[in-house]
JSON list of C-alpha atoms in Angstrom, two decimals:
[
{"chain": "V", "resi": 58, "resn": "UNK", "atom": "CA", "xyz": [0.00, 0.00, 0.00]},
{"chain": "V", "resi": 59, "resn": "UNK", "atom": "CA", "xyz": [2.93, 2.26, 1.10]},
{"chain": "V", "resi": 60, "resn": "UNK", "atom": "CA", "xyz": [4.18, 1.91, -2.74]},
{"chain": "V", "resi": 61, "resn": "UNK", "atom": "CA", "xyz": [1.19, 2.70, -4.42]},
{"chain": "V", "resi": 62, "resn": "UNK", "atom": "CA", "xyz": [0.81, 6.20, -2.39]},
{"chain": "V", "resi": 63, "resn": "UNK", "atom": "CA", "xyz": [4.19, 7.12, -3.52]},
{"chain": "V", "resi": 64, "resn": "UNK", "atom": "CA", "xyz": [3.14, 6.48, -6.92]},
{"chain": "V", "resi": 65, "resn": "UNK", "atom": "CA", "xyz": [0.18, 8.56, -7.25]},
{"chain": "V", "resi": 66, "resn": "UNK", "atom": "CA", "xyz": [2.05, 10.93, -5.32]},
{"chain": "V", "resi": 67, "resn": "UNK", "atom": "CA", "xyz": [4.63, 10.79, -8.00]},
{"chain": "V", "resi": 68, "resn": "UNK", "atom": "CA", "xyz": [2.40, 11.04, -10.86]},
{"chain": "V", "resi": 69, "resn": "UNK", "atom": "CA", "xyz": [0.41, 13.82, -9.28]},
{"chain": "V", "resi": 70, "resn": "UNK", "atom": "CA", "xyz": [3.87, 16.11, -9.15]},
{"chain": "V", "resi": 71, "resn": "UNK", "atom": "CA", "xyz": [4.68, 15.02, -12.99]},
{"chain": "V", "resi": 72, "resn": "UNK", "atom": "CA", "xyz": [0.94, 16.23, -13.90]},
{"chain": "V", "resi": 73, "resn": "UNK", "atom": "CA", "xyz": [1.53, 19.44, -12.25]},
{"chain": "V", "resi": 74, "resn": "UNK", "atom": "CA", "xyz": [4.65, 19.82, -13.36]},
{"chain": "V", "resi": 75, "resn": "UNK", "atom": "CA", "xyz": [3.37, 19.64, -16.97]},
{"chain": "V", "resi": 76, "resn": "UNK", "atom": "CA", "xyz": [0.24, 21.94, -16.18]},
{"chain": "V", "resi": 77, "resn": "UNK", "atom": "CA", "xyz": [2.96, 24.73, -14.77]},
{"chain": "V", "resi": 78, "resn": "UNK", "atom": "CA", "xyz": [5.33, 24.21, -17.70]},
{"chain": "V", "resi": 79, "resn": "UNK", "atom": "CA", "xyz": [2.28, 24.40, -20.09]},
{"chain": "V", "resi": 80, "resn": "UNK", "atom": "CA", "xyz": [1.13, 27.78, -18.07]},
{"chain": "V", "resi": 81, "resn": "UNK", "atom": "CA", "xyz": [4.56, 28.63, -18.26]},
{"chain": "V", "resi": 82, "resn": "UNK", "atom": "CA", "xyz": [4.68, 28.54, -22.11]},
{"chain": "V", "resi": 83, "resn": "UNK", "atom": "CA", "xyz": [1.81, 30.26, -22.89]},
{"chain": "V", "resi": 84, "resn": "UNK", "atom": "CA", "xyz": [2.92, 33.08, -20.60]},
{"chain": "V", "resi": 85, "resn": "UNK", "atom": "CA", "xyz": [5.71, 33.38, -22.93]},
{"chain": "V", "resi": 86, "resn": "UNK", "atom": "CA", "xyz": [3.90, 33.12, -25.79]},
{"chain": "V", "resi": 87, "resn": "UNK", "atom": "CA", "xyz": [1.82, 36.02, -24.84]},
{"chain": "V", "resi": 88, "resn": "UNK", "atom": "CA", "xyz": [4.59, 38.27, -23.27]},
{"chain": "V", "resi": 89, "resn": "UNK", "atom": "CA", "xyz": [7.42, 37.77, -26.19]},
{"chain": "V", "resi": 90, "resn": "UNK", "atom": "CA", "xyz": [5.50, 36.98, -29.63]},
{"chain": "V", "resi": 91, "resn": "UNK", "atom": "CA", "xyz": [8.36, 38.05, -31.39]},
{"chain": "V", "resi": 92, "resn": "UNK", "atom": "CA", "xyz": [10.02, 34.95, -30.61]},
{"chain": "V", "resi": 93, "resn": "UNK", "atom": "CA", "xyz": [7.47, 32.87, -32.14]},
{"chain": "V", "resi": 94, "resn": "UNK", "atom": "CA", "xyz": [6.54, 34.88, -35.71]},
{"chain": "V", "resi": 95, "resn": "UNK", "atom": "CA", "xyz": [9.27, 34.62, -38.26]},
{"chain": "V", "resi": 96, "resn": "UNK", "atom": "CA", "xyz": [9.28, 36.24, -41.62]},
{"chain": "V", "resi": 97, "resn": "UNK", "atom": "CA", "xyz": [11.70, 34.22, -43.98]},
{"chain": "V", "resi": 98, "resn": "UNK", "atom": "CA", "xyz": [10.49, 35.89, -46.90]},
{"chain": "V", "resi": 99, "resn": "UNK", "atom": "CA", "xyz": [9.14, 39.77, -47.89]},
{"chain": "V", "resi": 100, "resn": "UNK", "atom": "CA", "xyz": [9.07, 42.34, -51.11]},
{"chain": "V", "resi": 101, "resn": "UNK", "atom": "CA", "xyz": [9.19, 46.45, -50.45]},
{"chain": "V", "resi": 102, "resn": "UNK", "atom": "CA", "xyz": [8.94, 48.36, -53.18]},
{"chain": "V", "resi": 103, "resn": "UNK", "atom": "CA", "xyz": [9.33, 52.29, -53.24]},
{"chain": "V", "resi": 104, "resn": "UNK", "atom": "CA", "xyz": [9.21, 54.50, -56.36]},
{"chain": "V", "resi": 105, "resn": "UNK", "atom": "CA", "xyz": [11.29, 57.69, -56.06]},
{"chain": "V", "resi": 106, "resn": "UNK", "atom": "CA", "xyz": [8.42, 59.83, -54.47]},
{"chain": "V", "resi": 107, "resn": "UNK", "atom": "CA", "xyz": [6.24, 57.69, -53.09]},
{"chain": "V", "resi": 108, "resn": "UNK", "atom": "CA", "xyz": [5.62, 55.47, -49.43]},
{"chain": "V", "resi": 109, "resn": "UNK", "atom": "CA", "xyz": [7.04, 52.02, -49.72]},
{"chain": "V", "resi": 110, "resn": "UNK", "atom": "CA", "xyz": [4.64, 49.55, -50.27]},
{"chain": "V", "resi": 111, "resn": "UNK", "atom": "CA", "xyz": [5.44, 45.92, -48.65]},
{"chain": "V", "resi": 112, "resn": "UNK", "atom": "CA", "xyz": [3.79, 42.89, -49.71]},
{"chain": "V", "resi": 113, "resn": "UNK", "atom": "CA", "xyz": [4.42, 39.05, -50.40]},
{"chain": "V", "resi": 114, "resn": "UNK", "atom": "CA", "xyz": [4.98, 38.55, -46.55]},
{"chain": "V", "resi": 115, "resn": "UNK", "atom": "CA", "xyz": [5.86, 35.10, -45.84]},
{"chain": "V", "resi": 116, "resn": "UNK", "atom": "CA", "xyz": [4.78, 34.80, -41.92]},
{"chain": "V", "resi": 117, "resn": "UNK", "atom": "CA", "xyz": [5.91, 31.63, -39.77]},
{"chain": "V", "resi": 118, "resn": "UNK", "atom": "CA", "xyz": [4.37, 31.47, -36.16]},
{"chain": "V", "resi": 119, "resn": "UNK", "atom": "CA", "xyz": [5.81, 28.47, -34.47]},
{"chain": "V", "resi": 120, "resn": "UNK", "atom": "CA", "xyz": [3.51, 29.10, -31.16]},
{"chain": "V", "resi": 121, "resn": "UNK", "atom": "CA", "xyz": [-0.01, 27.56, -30.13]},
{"chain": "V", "resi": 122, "resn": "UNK", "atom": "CA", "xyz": [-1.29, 31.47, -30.57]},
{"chain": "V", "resi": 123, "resn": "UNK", "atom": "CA", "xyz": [-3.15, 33.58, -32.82]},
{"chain": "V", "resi": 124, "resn": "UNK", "atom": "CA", "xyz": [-1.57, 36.71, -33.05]},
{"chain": "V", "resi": 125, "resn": "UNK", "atom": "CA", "xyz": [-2.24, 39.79, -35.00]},
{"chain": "V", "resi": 126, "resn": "UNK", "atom": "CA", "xyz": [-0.91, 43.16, -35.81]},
{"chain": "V", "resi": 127, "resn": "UNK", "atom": "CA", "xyz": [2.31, 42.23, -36.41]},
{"chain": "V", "resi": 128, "resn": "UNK", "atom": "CA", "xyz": [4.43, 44.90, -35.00]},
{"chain": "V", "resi": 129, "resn": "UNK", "atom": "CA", "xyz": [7.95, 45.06, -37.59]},
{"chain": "V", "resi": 130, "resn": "UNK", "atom": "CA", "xyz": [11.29, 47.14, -38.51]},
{"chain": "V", "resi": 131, "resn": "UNK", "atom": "CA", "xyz": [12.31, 47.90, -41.64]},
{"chain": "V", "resi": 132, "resn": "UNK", "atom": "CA", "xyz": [16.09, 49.18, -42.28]},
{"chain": "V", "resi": 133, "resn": "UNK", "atom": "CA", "xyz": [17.06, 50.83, -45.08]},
{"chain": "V", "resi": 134, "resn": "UNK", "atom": "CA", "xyz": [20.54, 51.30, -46.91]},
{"chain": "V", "resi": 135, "resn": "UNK", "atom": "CA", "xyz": [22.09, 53.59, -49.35]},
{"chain": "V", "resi": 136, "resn": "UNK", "atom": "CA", "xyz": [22.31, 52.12, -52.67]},
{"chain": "V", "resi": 137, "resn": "UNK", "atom": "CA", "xyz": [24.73, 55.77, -53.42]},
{"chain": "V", "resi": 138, "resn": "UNK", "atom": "CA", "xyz": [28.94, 54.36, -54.60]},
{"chain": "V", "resi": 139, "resn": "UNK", "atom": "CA", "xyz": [29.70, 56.56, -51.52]},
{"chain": "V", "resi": 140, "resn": "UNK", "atom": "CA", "xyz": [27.97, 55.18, -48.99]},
{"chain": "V", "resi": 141, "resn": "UNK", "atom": "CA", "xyz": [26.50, 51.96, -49.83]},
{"chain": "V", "resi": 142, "resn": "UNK", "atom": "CA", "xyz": [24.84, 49.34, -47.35]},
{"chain": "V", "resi": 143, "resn": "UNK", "atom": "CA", "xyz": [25.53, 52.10, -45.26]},
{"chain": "V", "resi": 144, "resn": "UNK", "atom": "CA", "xyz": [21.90, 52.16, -42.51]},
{"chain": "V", "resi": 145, "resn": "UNK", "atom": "CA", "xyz": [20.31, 55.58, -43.76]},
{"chain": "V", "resi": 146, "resn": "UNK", "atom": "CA", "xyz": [16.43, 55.28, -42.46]},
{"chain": "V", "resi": 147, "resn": "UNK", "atom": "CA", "xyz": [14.28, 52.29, -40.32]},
{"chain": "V", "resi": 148, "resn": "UNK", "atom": "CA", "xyz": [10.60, 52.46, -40.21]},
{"chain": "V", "resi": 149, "resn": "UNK", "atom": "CA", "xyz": [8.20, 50.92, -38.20]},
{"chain": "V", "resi": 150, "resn": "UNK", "atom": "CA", "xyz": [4.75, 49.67, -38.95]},
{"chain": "V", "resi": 151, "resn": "UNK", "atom": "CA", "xyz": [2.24, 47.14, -38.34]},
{"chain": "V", "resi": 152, "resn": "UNK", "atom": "CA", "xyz": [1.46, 44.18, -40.46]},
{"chain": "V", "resi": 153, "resn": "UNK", "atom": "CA", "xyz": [-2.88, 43.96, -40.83]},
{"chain": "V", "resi": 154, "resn": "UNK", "atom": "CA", "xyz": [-3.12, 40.20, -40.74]},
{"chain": "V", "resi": 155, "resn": "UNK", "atom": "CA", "xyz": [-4.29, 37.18, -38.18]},
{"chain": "V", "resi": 156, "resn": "UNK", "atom": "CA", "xyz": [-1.37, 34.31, -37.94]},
{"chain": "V", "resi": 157, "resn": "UNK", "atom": "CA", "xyz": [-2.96, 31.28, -36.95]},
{"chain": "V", "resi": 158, "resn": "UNK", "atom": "CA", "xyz": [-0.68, 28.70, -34.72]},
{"chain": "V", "resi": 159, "resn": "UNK", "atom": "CA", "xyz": [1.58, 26.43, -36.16]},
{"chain": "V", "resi": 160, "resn": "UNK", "atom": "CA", "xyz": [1.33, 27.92, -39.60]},
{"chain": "V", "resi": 161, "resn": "UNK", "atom": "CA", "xyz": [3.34, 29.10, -42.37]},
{"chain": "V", "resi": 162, "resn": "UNK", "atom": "CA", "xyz": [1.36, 31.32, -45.36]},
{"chain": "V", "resi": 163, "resn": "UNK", "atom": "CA", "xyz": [2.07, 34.41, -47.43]},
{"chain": "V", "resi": 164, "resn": "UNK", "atom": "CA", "xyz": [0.43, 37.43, -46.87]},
{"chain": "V", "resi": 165, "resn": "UNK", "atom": "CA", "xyz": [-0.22, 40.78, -48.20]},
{"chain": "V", "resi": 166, "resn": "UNK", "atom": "CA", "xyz": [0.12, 39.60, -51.84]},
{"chain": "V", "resi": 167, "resn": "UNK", "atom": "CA", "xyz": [-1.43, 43.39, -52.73]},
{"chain": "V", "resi": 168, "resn": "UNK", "atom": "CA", "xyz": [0.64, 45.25, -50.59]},
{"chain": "V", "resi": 169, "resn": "UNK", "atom": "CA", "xyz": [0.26, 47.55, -47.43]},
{"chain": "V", "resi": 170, "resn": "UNK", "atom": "CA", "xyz": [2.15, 50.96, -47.32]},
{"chain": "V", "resi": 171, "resn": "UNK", "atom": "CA", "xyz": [4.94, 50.72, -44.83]},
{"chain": "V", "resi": 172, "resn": "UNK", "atom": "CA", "xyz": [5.49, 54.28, -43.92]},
{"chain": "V", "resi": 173, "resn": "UNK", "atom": "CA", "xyz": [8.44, 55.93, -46.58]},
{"chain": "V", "resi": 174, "resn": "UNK", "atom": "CA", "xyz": [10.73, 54.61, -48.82]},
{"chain": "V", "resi": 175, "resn": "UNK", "atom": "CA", "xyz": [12.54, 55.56, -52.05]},
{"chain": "V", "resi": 176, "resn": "UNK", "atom": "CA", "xyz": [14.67, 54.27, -55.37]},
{"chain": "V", "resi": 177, "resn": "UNK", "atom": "CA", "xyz": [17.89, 55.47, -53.46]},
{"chain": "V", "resi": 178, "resn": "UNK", "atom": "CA", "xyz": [17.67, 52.79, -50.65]},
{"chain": "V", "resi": 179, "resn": "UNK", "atom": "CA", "xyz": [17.24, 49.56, -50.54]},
{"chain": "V", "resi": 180, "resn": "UNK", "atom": "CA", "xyz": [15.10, 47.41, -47.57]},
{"chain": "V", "resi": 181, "resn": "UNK", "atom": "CA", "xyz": [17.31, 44.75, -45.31]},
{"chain": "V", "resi": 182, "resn": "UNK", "atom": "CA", "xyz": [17.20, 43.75, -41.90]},
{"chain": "V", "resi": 183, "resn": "UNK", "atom": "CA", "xyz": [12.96, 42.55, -41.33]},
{"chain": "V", "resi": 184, "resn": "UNK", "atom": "CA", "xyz": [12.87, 42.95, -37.35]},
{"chain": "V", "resi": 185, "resn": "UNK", "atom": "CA", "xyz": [9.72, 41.31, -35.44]},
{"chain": "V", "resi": 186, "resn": "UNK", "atom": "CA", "xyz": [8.97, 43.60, -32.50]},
{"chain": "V", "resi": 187, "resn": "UNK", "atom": "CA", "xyz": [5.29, 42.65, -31.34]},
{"chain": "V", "resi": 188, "resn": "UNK", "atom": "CA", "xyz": [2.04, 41.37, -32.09]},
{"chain": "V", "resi": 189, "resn": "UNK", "atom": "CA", "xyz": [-1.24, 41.11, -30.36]},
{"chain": "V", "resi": 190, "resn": "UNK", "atom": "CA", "xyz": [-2.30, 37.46, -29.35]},
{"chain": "V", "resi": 191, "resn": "UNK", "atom": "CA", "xyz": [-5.89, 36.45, -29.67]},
{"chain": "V", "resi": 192, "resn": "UNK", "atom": "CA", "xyz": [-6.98, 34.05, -26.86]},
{"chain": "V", "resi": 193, "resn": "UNK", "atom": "CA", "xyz": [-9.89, 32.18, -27.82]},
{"chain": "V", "resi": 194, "resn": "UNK", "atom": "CA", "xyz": [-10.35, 34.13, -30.96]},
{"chain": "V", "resi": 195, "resn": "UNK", "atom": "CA", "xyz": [-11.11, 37.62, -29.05]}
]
């Protein structure tokens, strides 16, 4: 008898073990969402007067959240013989979509303006800074 109460004793820790690491998890996933959304793959265009316009946004979100309003950086670089790659401008913005979990898809395939941008720069250096998660699609 004395071996069966360590047991369930035993398995009684383990389950609440994984309940807190579960909790634990989705705290995260809430609290840092940029470690969860990856963009592998993204298109800016900007004419010479005009806002740059991103669009074919490949978004990867590896968590068991929806998120959206992805919060991003853009940097841009000279593309001028004097100073090229050289960081001239960043610009912030938020991405209008709704990443489900575990997913990979490509969005904004008609574009969304992404504050300005010009011929004499070129975009590098996608940063994920935020997003909003949606618990229980709310």
């Amino acid at each position: 008898m004395g071996k069966t109460i360590v047991a369930v004793i035993l398995l009684s820790l383990l389950y609440i073990t994984g309940e807190a690491e579960e909790t634990y998890n989705r705290n995260l996933m809430m609290a840092r969402p940029e470690w969860y959304i990856k963009i592998p793959d993204w298109d800016v265009y900007a004419g010479w007067s005009c806002p740059a316009i991103i669009h074919h946004v490949t978004i990867e979100n590896t968590s068991d959240i929806t998120y959206k309003d992805i919060k991003i950086r853009v940097r841009y670089y000279s593309t001028s013989s004097e100073n090229y790659g050289t960081q001239i401008a960043q610009e912030t913005g938020v991405l209008p979509v709704t990443v489900p979990p575990h997913s990979k898809e490509t969005y904004l395939k008609n574009g969304a303006t992404l504050g300005a941008g010009c011929m004499a720069m070129y975009a590098g250096g996608l940063e994920v800074l935020g997003a909003t998660p949606l618990l229980n699609g709310k």
